[in-house]
mmCIF file of C-alpha atoms and ligand atoms in Angstrom:
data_model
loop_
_atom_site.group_PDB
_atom_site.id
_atom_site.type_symbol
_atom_site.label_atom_id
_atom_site.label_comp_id
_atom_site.label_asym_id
_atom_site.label_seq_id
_atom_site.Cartn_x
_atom_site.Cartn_y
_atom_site.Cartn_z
ATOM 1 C CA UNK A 1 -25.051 3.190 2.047
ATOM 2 C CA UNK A 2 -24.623 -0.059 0.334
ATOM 3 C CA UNK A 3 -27.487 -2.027 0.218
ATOM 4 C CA UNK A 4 -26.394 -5.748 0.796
ATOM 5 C CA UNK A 5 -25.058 -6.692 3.968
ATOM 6 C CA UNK A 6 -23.177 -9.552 2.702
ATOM 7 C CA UNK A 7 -22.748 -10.618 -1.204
ATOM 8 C CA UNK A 8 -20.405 -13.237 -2.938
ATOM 9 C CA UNK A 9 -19.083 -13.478 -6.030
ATOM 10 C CA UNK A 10 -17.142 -16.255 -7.454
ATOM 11 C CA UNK A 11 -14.219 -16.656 -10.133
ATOM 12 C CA UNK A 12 -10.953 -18.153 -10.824
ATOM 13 C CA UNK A 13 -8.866 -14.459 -10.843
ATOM 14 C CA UNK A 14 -5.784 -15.582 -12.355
ATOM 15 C CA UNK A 15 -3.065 -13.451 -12.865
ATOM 16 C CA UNK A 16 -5.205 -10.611 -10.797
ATOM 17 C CA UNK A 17 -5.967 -7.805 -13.309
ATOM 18 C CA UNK A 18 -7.761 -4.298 -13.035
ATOM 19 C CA UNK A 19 -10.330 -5.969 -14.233
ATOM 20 C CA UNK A 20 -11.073 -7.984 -11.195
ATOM 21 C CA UNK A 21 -9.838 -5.192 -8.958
ATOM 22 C CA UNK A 22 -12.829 -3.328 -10.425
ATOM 23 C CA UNK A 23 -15.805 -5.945 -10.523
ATOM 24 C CA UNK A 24 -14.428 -6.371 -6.314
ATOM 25 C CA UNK A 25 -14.407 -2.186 -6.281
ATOM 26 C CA UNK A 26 -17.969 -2.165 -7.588
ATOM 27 C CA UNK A 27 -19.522 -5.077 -5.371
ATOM 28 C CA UNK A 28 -18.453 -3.280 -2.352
ATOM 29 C CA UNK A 29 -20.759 0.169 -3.424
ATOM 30 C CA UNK A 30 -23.820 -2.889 -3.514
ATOM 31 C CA UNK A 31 -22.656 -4.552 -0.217
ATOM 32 C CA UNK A 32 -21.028 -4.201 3.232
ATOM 33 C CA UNK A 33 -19.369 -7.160 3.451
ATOM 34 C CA UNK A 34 -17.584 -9.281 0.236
ATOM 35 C CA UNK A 35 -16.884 -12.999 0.426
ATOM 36 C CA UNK A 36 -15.267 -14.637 -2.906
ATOM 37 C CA UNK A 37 -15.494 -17.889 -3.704
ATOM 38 C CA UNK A 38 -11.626 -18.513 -5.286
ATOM 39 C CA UNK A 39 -12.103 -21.517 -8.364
ATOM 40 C CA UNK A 40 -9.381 -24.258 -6.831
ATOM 41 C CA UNK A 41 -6.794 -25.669 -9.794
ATOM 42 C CA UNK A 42 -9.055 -28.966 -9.555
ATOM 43 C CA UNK A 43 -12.412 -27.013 -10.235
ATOM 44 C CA UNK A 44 -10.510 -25.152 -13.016
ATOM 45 C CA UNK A 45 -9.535 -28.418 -14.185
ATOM 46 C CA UNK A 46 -13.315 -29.372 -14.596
ATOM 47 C CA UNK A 47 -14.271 -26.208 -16.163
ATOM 48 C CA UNK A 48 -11.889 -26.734 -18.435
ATOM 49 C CA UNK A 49 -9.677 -23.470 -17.383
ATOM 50 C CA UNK A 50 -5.919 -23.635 -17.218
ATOM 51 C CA UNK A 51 -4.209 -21.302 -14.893
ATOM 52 C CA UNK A 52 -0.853 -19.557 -14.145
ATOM 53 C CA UNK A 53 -0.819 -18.861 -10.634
ATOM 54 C CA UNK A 54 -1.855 -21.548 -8.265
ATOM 55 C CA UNK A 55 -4.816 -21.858 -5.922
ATOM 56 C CA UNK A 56 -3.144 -20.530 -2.630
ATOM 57 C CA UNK A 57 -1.676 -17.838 -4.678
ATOM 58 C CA UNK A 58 -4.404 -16.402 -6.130
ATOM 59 C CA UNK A 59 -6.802 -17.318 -2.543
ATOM 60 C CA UNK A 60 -4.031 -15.277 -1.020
ATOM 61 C CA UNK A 61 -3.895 -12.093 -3.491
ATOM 62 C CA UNK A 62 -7.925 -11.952 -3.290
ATOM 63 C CA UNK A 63 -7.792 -11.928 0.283
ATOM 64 C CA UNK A 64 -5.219 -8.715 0.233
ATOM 65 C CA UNK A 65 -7.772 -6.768 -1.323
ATOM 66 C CA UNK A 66 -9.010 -4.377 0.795
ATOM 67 C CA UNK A 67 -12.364 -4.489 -0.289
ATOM 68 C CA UNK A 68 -12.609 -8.300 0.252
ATOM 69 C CA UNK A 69 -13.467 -9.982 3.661
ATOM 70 C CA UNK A 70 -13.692 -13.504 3.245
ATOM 71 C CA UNK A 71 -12.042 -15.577 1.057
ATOM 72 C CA UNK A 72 -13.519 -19.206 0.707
ATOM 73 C CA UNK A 73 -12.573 -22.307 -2.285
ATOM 74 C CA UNK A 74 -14.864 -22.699 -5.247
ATOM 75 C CA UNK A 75 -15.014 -26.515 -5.615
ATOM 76 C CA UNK A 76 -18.084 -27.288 -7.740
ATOM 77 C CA UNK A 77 -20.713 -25.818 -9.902
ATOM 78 C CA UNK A 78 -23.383 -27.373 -7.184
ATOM 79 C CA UNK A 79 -21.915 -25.662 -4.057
ATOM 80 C CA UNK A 80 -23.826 -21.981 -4.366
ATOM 81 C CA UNK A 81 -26.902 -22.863 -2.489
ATOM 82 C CA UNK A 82 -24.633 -24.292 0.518
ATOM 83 C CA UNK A 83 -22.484 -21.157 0.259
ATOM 84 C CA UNK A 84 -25.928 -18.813 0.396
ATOM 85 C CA UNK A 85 -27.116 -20.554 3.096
ATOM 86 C CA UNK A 86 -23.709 -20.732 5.290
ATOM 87 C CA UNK A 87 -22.160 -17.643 4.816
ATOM 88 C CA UNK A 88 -25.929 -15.364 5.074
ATOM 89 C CA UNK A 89 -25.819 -13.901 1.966
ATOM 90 C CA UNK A 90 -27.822 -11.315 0.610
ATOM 91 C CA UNK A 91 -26.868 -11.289 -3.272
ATOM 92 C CA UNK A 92 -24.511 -13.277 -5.549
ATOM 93 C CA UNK A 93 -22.768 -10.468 -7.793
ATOM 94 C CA UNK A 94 -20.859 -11.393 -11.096
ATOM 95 C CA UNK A 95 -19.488 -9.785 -14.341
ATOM 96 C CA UNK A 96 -22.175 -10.148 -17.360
ATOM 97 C CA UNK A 97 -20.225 -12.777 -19.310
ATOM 98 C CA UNK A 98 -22.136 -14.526 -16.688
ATOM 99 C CA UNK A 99 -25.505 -12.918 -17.697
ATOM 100 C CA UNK A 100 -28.196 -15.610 -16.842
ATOM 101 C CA UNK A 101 -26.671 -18.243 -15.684
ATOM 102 C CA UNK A 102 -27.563 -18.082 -12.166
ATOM 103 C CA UNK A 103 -30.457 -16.442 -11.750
ATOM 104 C CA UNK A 104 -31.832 -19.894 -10.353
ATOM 105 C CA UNK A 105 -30.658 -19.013 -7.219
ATOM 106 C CA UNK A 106 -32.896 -15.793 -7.217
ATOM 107 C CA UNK A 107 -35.250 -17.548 -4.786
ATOM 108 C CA UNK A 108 -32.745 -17.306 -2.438
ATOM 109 C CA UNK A 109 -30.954 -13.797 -2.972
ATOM 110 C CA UNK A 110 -30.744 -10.728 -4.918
ATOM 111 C CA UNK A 111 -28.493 -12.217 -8.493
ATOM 112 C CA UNK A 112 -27.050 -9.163 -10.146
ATOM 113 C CA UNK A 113 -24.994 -9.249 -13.468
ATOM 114 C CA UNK A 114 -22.566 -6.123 -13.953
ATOM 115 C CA UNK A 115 -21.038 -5.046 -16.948
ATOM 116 C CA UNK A 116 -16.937 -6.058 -17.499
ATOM 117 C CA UNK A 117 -14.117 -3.525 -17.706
ATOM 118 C CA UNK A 118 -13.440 -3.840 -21.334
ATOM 119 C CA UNK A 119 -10.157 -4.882 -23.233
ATOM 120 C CA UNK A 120 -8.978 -6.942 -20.267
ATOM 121 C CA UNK A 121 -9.121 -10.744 -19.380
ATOM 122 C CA UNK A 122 -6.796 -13.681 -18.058
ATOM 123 C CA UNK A 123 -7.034 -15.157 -21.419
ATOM 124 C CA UNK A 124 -5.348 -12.203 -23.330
ATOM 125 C CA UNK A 125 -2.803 -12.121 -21.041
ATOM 126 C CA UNK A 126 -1.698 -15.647 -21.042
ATOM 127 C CA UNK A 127 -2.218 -15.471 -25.145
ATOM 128 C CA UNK A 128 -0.023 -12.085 -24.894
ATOM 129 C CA UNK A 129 2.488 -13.998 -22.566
ATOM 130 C CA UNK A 130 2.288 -16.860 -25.038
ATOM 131 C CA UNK A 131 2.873 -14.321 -27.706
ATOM 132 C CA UNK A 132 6.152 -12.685 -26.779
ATOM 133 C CA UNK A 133 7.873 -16.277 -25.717
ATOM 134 C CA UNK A 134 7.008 -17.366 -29.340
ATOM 135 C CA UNK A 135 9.219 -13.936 -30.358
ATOM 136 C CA UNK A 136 11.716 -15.163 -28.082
ATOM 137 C CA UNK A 137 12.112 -18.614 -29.307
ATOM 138 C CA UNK A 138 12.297 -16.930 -32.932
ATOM 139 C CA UNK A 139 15.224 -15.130 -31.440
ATOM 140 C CA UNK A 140 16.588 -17.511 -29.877
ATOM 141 C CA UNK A 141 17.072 -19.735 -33.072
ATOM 142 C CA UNK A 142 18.304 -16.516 -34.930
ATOM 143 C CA UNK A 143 21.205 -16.155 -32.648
ATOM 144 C CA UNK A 144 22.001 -19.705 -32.259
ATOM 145 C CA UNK A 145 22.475 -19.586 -36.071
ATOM 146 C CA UNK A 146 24.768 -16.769 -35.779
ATOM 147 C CA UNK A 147 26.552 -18.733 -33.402
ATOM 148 C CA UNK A 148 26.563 -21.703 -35.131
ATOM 149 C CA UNK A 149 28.194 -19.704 -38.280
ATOM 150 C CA UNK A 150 30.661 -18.232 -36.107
ATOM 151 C CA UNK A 151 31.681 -21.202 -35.433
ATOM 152 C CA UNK A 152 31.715 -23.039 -38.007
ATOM 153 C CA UNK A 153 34.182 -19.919 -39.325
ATOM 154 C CA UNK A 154 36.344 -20.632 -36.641
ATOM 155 C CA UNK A 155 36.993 -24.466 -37.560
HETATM 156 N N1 LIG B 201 -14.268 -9.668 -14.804
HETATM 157 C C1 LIG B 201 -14.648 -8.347 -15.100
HETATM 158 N N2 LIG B 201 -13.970 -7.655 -16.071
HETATM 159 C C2 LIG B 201 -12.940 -8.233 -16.732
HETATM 160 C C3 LIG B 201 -12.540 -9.569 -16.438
HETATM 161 C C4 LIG B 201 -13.240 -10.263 -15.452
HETATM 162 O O1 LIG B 201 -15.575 -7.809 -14.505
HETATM 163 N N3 LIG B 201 -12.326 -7.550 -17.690
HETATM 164 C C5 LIG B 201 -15.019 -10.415 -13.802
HETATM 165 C C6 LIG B 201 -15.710 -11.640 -14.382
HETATM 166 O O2 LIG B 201 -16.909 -11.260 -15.016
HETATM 167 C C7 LIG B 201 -15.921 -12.503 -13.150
HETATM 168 C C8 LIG B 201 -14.718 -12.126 -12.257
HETATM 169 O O3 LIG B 201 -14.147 -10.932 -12.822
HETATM 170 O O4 LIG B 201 -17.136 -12.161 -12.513
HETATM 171 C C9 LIG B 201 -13.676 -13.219 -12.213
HETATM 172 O O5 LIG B 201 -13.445 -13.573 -13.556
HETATM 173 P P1 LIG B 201 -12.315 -14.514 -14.131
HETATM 174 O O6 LIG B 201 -12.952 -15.564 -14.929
HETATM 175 O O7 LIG B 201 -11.335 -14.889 -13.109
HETATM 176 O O8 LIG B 201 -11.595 -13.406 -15.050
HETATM 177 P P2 LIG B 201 -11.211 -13.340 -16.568
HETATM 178 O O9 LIG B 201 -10.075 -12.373 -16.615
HETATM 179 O O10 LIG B 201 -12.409 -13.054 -17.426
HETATM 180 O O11 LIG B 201 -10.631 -14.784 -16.871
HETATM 181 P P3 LIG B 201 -10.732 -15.681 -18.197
HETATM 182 O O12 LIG B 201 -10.179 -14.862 -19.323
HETATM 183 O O13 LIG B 201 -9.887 -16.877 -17.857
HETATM 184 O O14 LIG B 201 -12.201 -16.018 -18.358
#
């Protein structure tokens, strides 16, 4: 039986990895019900955080999951409280690069850190993706060179 009725958790979920699918997975053995709080592109903009997949993309991939039942926006670092308060929540769950950082709100539910699936983030893939287009570029200018002899051998 979980013991939460209702938790949240919030985070940007770009490109939606196992790693995500997991920290969702393990919120729902803590809680009935799951709302996430989906980081718009103009809070990742403040935070500094440059995504792939747009807002309503990623709102509407989080919302597929089966262990998920609300979906709301994430607009602001000050919204939390308002969000605890609204939505009756019992605990705020996040990953432990978190650690810390919000156990402010533990006045006003349960604030529970767990640990990250390891070797997986949104960063590494969009360096990864950034990788193999730089190996394409570098392949593309090989074989324009080779075309660019070729025809040069043709004149
Ligand atoms: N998370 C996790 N395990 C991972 C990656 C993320 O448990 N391997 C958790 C984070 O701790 C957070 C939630 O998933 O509570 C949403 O995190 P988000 O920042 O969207 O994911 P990252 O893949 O870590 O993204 P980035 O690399 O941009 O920080």
């Amino acid at each position: 039986m979980a013991k939460f009725k209702r938790a949240i958790t919030y985070g940007t979920f770009d490109m939606f990895h196992v790693g995500h699918l997991e920290l969702l997975k393990r919120i729902k053995n803590h809680a009935e019900e799951i709302v996430v709080a989906v980081s718009t592109d103009d809070f990742n903009t403040i935070k500094g955080k440059k995504t792939i997949i747009p807002y309503a993309q990623r709102a509407q991939i989080v919302e597929a999951i089966r262990y998920v039942d609300r979906v709301i926006p994430e607009h602001s670092w000050e919204q939390k409280l308002e969000d605890i308060r609204k939505y009756q929540i019992d605990a705020l769950i996040m990953g432990d690069d978190w650690e810390g950082k919000f156990d402010f709100l533990k006045p006003y539910c349960e604030v529970i850190y767990l640990p990250r699936t390891k070797d997986i983030s949104s960063t590494e893939l969009k360096e990864t993706l950034k990788a193999i287009s730089c190996v394409n570029v570098r392949e593309l200018n090989h074989a324009l060179e080779i075309l660019t002899r070729i025809k040069e051998n043709l004149e």
